[in-house]
Amino acid sequence: MTGWRRSFTVLALCMTVGATLLTGCGGTAGASGGSRDPVTVMTWATEGTDATNMPGMPAMASAYARWVNAQGGIDGHRLRIVTCNDHNELLGAAACARQAVTDHAIAVVGSYSIYGQSFMPPLETAGIPYIGGYGASSEEFRSSLSYPVNGGQAALLAGNGKQLARDCERIALVRPETVDGDELPVLLDTGLAESHRGPATDIRTTADAGEYSGPAGAALTAAGADPGLPGRIGTAAAAARAAGGCVTAALGDRTETFFDSFRRLERPGQKVRVASVLGSVSQGLIDSTGGARSPFEGAYVTGWYPQASDPRWQPMRDVIDKSAFDDNRIDPADAGVQTAWIAYSVLRQTIESLHRDHITADDLTRALDSGLAVHTGGLTPTLRWRFQDLLASRDFPRLVNHRVTYQVVRDGQLVAVQKDAVDVGPTLEKASRAE
């Protein structure tokens, strides 16, 4: 009864103040506990397979939802997360997209799947935007309902070519024999050509092999480090030739397996520089393979974002500390986790720009298409998807963030090679014309 009397007294006091102040007593629609409708979004990823897995992305989405809901939601909208595992299957990706439709998701946010040809059509039919995908499929950079936050594999390979051109005379690229993988040599070679380097040797292989001795041997030969070379030209000459060679691999989770085979074949006196891209090599992988004694020590790595130790990641780390509940799937240095964080920042700013009690998928796409500027605290350039912001490329027109970062593994840590990011937009446009 005491509680009832207190509530009644507060209500009576509010009513006497006047209707203009009534919302201050009952809570505004945007405040914690307000009356605005909850919003449902989906985050999917490949988990538990022999291919590249990204369990940190749905885990980060769940942690983000716990954190933002504890603050009253996004502009008063409680955030509901639905997750899905595509099991690295074409049909699995389509099933996840259909589930997003069934669950009335207003967006798919911060997700990973290589099967864009399977998941984009159901989303397009339902009008559901795909915000901040990992960039693992070409459809993410072509669909008008896709809003990528990074440059995907395209930007990484173009940037990797520019990075390697500084030191490498002979380069071998080891990449998956897939439709999307077929684009990678052109991108790498365009980056190399800008520094007047010749094309890399293209070595195709499967993305889920248990060992890679065949491709590793081919890569060593192409880079000028054939194990039989010392017997033909002498030890000193063979060492000098190998010094100008580089091998870069973009095999996702199987990159570690490839370099394990590679190091077994490489002779001590014929060391070549190794390289890769973010997502194929991470700080977690370096730590787990020996840190400063890792086979990746000295490797060049091209990434989308600042290094994991950069203070601009601190807001994400704070959310992980407060709301991840020791979920070991979430590694702050993982590119998937970082992409999910940026994607949810896009979602939050888009919803906050609307100031509506009920949010639909169409509301999000209209806001994004009308030129909403999304700020990510310097982790990316300002993100905007107007027509004039799109890339002049038939292959990657939706790519609005074409910056990459150059990093190197030094004393077991990924560190920045230079302060500023590199714009590979012109390189990507040249690559499209070259195909």
XYZ file of C-alpha atoms in Angstrom:
435
model
C 0.000 0.000 0.000
C 2.871 2.336 0.783
C 4.264 1.891 -2.726
C 0.819 2.398 -4.258
C 0.292 5.648 -2.338
C 3.718 6.918 -3.438
C 2.938 6.191 -7.099
C -0.451 7.851 -6.815
C 1.093 10.950 -5.232
C 3.685 11.248 -8.005
C 0.986 10.879 -10.657
C -1.169 13.528 -9.047
C 1.774 15.910 -8.826
C 2.572 15.386 -12.475
C -1.011 16.101 -13.514
C -1.042 19.380 -11.615
C 2.092 20.592 -13.343
C 0.316 20.514 -16.698
C 0.189 18.551 -19.892
C 3.292 20.203 -21.306
C 5.440 18.509 -18.677
C 3.630 15.184 -18.570
C 6.251 13.320 -20.570
C 8.830 14.141 -17.920
C 6.828 12.139 -15.356
C 5.968 9.085 -17.388
C 9.326 8.997 -19.236
C 9.954 10.188 -22.770
C 9.688 7.702 -25.594
C 13.429 7.751 -26.030
C 14.365 7.283 -22.379
C 15.086 4.081 -20.485
C 11.858 2.223 -19.997
C 10.136 4.297 -22.705
C 7.332 3.102 -24.949
C 9.210 2.884 -28.225
C 9.029 -0.423 -30.069
C 11.936 -2.863 -29.794
C 13.984 -3.469 -32.925
C 15.139 -6.873 -34.140
C 18.313 -7.355 -36.163
C 20.218 -10.460 -37.196
C 23.932 -11.223 -37.106
C 25.146 -14.390 -38.790
C 28.542 -16.023 -39.210
C 30.224 -19.268 -40.099
C 31.029 -21.296 -36.987
C 32.433 -24.753 -36.267
C 33.539 -25.627 -39.810
C 36.798 -26.546 -41.539
C 36.740 -23.224 -43.393
C 37.130 -19.673 -42.057
C 35.016 -19.209 -38.920
C 33.891 -15.937 -37.358
C 32.231 -16.798 -34.015
C 33.291 -13.459 -32.570
C 30.837 -11.540 -34.740
C 27.556 -12.878 -33.278
C 29.199 -12.921 -29.842
C 30.080 -9.232 -30.197
C 26.537 -8.483 -31.363
C 25.083 -10.113 -28.248
C 27.479 -8.233 -25.978
C 26.627 -4.970 -27.715
C 22.906 -5.581 -27.213
C 23.377 -6.264 -23.496
C 25.396 -3.085 -23.155
C 23.080 -0.795 -25.103
C 19.910 -2.210 -23.499
C 21.357 -1.577 -20.043
C 21.439 2.098 -21.066
C 17.829 2.141 -22.198
C 18.289 0.851 -25.717
C 19.006 2.797 -28.890
C 17.024 6.018 -28.675
C 14.563 4.161 -26.465
C 14.336 1.068 -28.694
C 15.352 -2.154 -26.999
C 17.724 -4.086 -29.280
C 16.919 -7.740 -29.927
C 19.630 -9.859 -31.556
C 18.931 -12.995 -33.591
C 21.979 -15.050 -34.609
C 22.465 -17.690 -37.266
C 25.220 -20.052 -38.452
C 25.452 -20.609 -42.196
C 27.774 -23.633 -41.643
C 29.805 -22.445 -44.648
C 27.100 -23.765 -46.966
C 25.264 -22.139 -49.853
C 21.910 -23.373 -48.571
C 22.838 -22.407 -45.023
C 23.400 -18.795 -46.047
C 20.007 -18.700 -47.766
C 18.392 -20.230 -44.676
C 19.872 -17.506 -42.464
C 18.518 -14.828 -44.803
C 15.059 -16.419 -44.770
C 15.180 -16.541 -40.976
C 15.912 -12.809 -40.932
C 12.751 -12.277 -42.969
C 10.672 -14.602 -40.761
C 11.883 -12.918 -37.568
C 11.035 -9.465 -38.984
C 14.613 -8.235 -38.722
C 14.989 -4.646 -39.861
C 18.636 -5.255 -40.798
C 21.393 -7.845 -40.956
C 24.328 -6.277 -39.136
C 28.027 -7.138 -38.767
C 27.895 -10.568 -40.379
C 30.141 -13.002 -42.237
C 29.368 -15.369 -45.105
C 31.103 -16.034 -48.399
C 27.792 -16.848 -50.124
C 26.506 -13.443 -51.105
C 24.848 -14.906 -54.179
C 22.712 -16.960 -51.802
C 21.866 -14.551 -48.974
C 21.463 -11.243 -50.820
C 18.442 -12.135 -53.034
C 16.122 -12.988 -50.072
C 17.205 -9.820 -48.276
C 16.658 -7.710 -51.395
C 13.203 -9.202 -51.937
C 12.235 -8.332 -48.348
C 13.956 -4.925 -48.453
C 16.274 -5.743 -45.536
C 19.579 -3.816 -45.541
C 22.895 -5.617 -45.041
C 24.938 -3.288 -42.837
C 28.630 -3.778 -42.247
C 29.219 -7.240 -43.616
C 32.729 -8.623 -43.365
C 33.315 -8.119 -47.076
C 33.794 -11.791 -47.903
C 31.574 -11.836 -50.993
C 31.445 -9.650 -54.083
C 27.682 -9.113 -53.757
C 28.299 -6.994 -50.664
C 29.924 -4.388 -52.878
C 27.293 -4.468 -55.622
C 23.855 -4.703 -54.017
C 22.042 -1.410 -53.457
C 20.912 -2.763 -50.069
C 24.451 -3.410 -48.856
C 26.273 -0.828 -46.749
C 29.864 -2.077 -46.292
C 32.113 -0.473 -43.690
C 35.421 -1.752 -45.089
C 36.900 -2.539 -48.483
C 36.728 -6.332 -48.190
C 39.329 -8.613 -49.715
C 39.544 -6.313 -52.732
C 41.018 -3.406 -50.790
C 43.297 -5.705 -48.800
C 44.832 -7.341 -51.881
C 45.248 -4.047 -53.710
C 46.896 -2.601 -50.623
C 49.005 -5.710 -50.109
C 50.390 -5.297 -53.613
C 51.358 -1.690 -52.901
C 52.914 -2.698 -49.591
C 54.955 -5.570 -51.028
C 56.145 -3.567 -54.020
C 58.508 -1.641 -51.784
C 60.750 -4.616 -50.996
C 59.861 -7.552 -53.213
C 61.257 -8.375 -56.637
C 59.453 -11.707 -57.059
C 56.074 -12.407 -55.459
C 53.897 -15.489 -55.186
C 50.218 -15.230 -54.254
C 48.561 -18.285 -52.676
C 44.787 -17.953 -52.729
C 41.629 -20.088 -52.828
C 40.410 -21.487 -56.119
C 36.963 -19.892 -55.941
C 34.994 -17.362 -57.976
C 35.815 -14.559 -55.537
C 39.383 -15.841 -55.256
C 39.810 -15.385 -59.005
C 39.574 -11.607 -58.513
C 42.520 -11.467 -56.102
C 45.471 -11.769 -58.550
C 44.232 -8.823 -60.624
C 43.914 -6.688 -57.508
C 47.354 -7.615 -56.176
C 48.978 -7.134 -59.568
C 47.407 -3.688 -59.982
C 48.899 -2.614 -56.673
C 52.278 -3.973 -57.742
C 52.106 -2.286 -61.128
C 51.674 1.134 -59.554
C 55.231 0.721 -58.238
C 56.466 -0.724 -61.540
C 56.629 -4.293 -60.287
C 55.697 -7.257 -62.459
C 52.707 -9.505 -61.732
C 52.776 -12.081 -58.973
C 52.771 -15.808 -59.648
C 49.206 -16.992 -59.046
C 49.056 -20.215 -57.030
C 45.545 -21.591 -56.612
C 44.604 -24.111 -53.951
C 41.684 -25.343 -51.853
C 40.623 -23.305 -48.850
C 40.119 -26.268 -46.507
C 43.146 -28.531 -47.043
C 44.874 -30.280 -44.160
C 48.340 -29.473 -45.496
C 49.832 -27.358 -48.283
C 53.211 -28.794 -49.172
C 52.448 -28.629 -52.920
C 51.421 -24.952 -53.009
C 54.181 -24.108 -50.517
C 56.828 -25.628 -52.766
C 55.423 -23.804 -55.785
C 55.429 -20.522 -53.859
C 59.044 -20.942 -52.786
C 60.126 -21.643 -56.361
C 58.221 -18.644 -57.699
C 59.743 -16.366 -55.044
C 63.256 -17.483 -55.967
C 63.848 -19.826 -53.031
C 63.722 -23.238 -54.683
C 65.281 -25.624 -52.102
C 67.377 -27.166 -54.876
C 68.854 -23.838 -55.961
C 71.973 -23.838 -53.692
C 73.193 -27.022 -55.363
C 72.998 -25.348 -58.766
C 74.216 -21.791 -58.165
C 75.895 -21.954 -54.761
C 74.763 -21.076 -51.237
C 75.607 -17.364 -51.325
C 73.915 -16.759 -54.678
C 70.835 -18.702 -53.594
C 70.567 -16.663 -50.376
C 70.857 -13.399 -52.318
C 68.149 -14.454 -54.744
C 65.767 -15.495 -51.956
C 66.249 -12.138 -50.222
C 64.259 -10.435 -52.967
C 61.371 -12.894 -52.814
C 58.020 -12.615 -51.035
C 55.128 -15.015 -50.522
C 51.689 -13.707 -49.596
C 48.754 -15.941 -48.691
C 45.055 -15.107 -48.347
C 43.470 -18.364 -47.169
C 41.502 -17.263 -44.122
C 41.765 -19.741 -41.261
C 43.911 -22.021 -43.414
C 46.684 -19.432 -43.711
C 48.293 -20.833 -40.574
C 48.209 -24.337 -42.073
C 49.787 -23.086 -45.283
C 52.665 -21.316 -43.535
C 53.254 -24.363 -41.368
C 53.840 -26.362 -44.558
C 55.820 -23.474 -45.994
C 58.251 -23.250 -43.075
C 58.860 -26.985 -43.195
C 60.093 -26.683 -46.778
C 61.971 -23.391 -46.519
C 65.724 -23.763 -46.085
C 67.485 -21.685 -43.365
C 69.752 -19.965 -45.871
C 66.927 -19.062 -48.271
C 64.524 -17.018 -46.205
C 61.894 -14.998 -48.046
C 59.566 -12.385 -46.638
C 56.048 -13.606 -45.944
C 52.896 -11.525 -46.020
C 49.151 -11.778 -45.653
C 46.021 -9.770 -44.976
C 44.002 -9.077 -41.864
C 41.573 -11.907 -41.236
C 44.074 -14.434 -42.499
C 46.657 -13.312 -39.932
C 45.645 -11.804 -36.584
C 47.316 -10.957 -33.309
C 45.633 -13.985 -31.759
C 47.171 -16.253 -34.394
C 50.600 -14.731 -33.838
C 50.276 -15.235 -30.070
C 49.146 -18.841 -30.435
C 52.000 -19.720 -32.803
C 54.849 -18.454 -30.644
C 54.682 -14.676 -30.454
C 58.133 -13.331 -31.280
C 59.149 -16.874 -32.308
C 56.098 -17.206 -34.525
C 56.597 -18.083 -38.210
C 54.911 -14.722 -38.870
C 57.673 -12.673 -37.262
C 58.644 -9.983 -39.775
C 55.562 -10.582 -41.933
C 53.814 -7.717 -43.703
C 50.069 -7.575 -43.027
C 47.568 -5.310 -44.757
C 44.471 -4.422 -42.721
C 41.346 -2.280 -42.820
C 41.586 -0.652 -39.434
C 44.155 0.736 -36.977
C 46.214 -1.801 -35.032
C 44.422 -3.469 -32.122
C 46.388 -1.522 -29.495
C 45.280 1.842 -30.924
C 43.385 3.931 -28.315
C 40.544 4.470 -30.801
C 39.415 0.919 -29.986
C 38.978 1.710 -26.278
C 35.167 2.263 -26.444
C 34.801 -1.234 -27.934
C 37.065 -2.694 -25.276
C 34.981 -1.026 -22.559
C 31.814 -2.638 -23.917
C 33.530 -6.033 -24.054
C 34.754 -5.642 -20.464
C 31.301 -4.678 -19.208
C 29.030 -6.927 -21.241
C 30.888 -9.871 -22.790
C 30.850 -11.892 -19.530
C 34.165 -13.616 -20.296
C 32.905 -14.881 -23.666
C 36.132 -16.301 -25.090
C 34.792 -16.015 -28.637
C 35.351 -12.254 -28.494
C 38.904 -11.193 -29.276
C 39.251 -7.385 -29.531
C 42.076 -7.867 -32.036
C 39.934 -9.976 -34.368
C 38.875 -8.263 -37.608
C 35.418 -9.837 -37.400
C 34.797 -8.479 -33.905
C 36.068 -5.072 -34.986
C 33.833 -5.063 -38.064
C 30.797 -6.002 -35.963
C 31.548 -3.116 -33.583
C 31.706 -0.622 -36.454
C 28.564 -2.084 -38.065
C 26.576 -1.685 -34.861
C 27.857 1.879 -34.571
C 26.287 2.480 -37.998
C 23.016 0.912 -36.859
C 22.919 2.974 -33.692
C 23.560 6.297 -35.396
C 21.017 5.514 -38.100
C 18.268 4.700 -35.589
C 19.117 7.742 -33.491
C 18.801 9.953 -36.577
C 15.183 8.856 -37.102
C 13.631 9.762 -33.729
C 10.653 7.461 -34.303
C 8.648 5.154 -32.085
C 8.529 2.438 -34.742
C 11.471 1.623 -37.021
C 11.264 -0.378 -40.245
C 13.836 -1.691 -42.688
C 12.702 0.934 -45.185
C 13.346 3.661 -42.605
C 16.953 2.524 -42.279
C 17.604 2.350 -46.016
C 16.035 5.769 -46.634
C 18.196 7.322 -43.926
C 21.369 5.687 -45.228
C 20.598 6.474 -48.876
C 19.800 10.113 -48.094
C 23.360 10.837 -47.033
C 23.512 10.145 -43.301
C 27.123 10.654 -42.210
C 28.302 7.980 -39.774
C 31.305 8.685 -37.559
C 33.370 5.850 -36.101
C 35.800 7.702 -33.886
C 38.557 7.633 -36.477
C 38.475 3.855 -37.007
C 37.302 4.518 -40.551
C 36.754 7.661 -42.576
C 33.276 9.142 -42.235
C 30.924 6.585 -43.781
C 28.283 7.784 -46.235
C 26.561 5.945 -49.077
C 25.335 8.707 -51.378
C 25.812 8.260 -55.107
C 28.761 10.669 -55.124
C 30.439 8.639 -52.358
C 30.449 5.377 -54.312
C 33.515 4.016 -56.080
C 33.840 4.377 -59.854
C 34.181 0.636 -60.287
C 31.797 -1.797 -61.905
C 32.958 -4.537 -59.526
C 32.868 -2.630 -56.221
C 30.515 0.349 -56.592
C 29.243 0.168 -52.980
C 32.750 0.376 -51.561
C 32.925 3.722 -49.737
C 35.793 2.998 -47.336
C 38.811 2.231 -49.499
C 41.496 2.891 -46.930
C 43.907 0.233 -45.701
C 46.606 0.155 -43.054
C 50.098 -1.294 -43.330
C 51.318 -3.359 -40.413
C 54.281 -5.602 -39.681
C 54.862 -8.298 -37.072
C 57.638 -7.030 -34.832
C 58.650 -8.800 -31.603
C 55.459 -10.812 -31.830
C 53.166 -7.786 -32.142
C 51.293 -6.308 -35.073
C 52.470 -2.708 -35.260
C 51.775 0.071 -37.725
C 54.335 0.638 -40.459
C 53.165 4.213 -40.982
C 50.831 6.603 -39.198
C 48.329 7.325 -41.942
C 46.036 4.926 -43.770
C 46.501 4.432 -47.519
C 43.724 5.138 -50.015
C 43.525 2.297 -52.541
C 40.395 3.611 -54.265
C 42.282 4.627 -57.439
C 43.984 1.212 -57.479
C 40.624 -0.563 -57.301
C 39.279 1.544 -60.148
C 42.310 0.628 -62.281
C 41.816 -3.050 -61.401
C 38.225 -2.928 -62.642
C 39.351 -1.471 -65.966
C 42.088 -4.090 -66.253
C 39.740 -7.077 -66.027
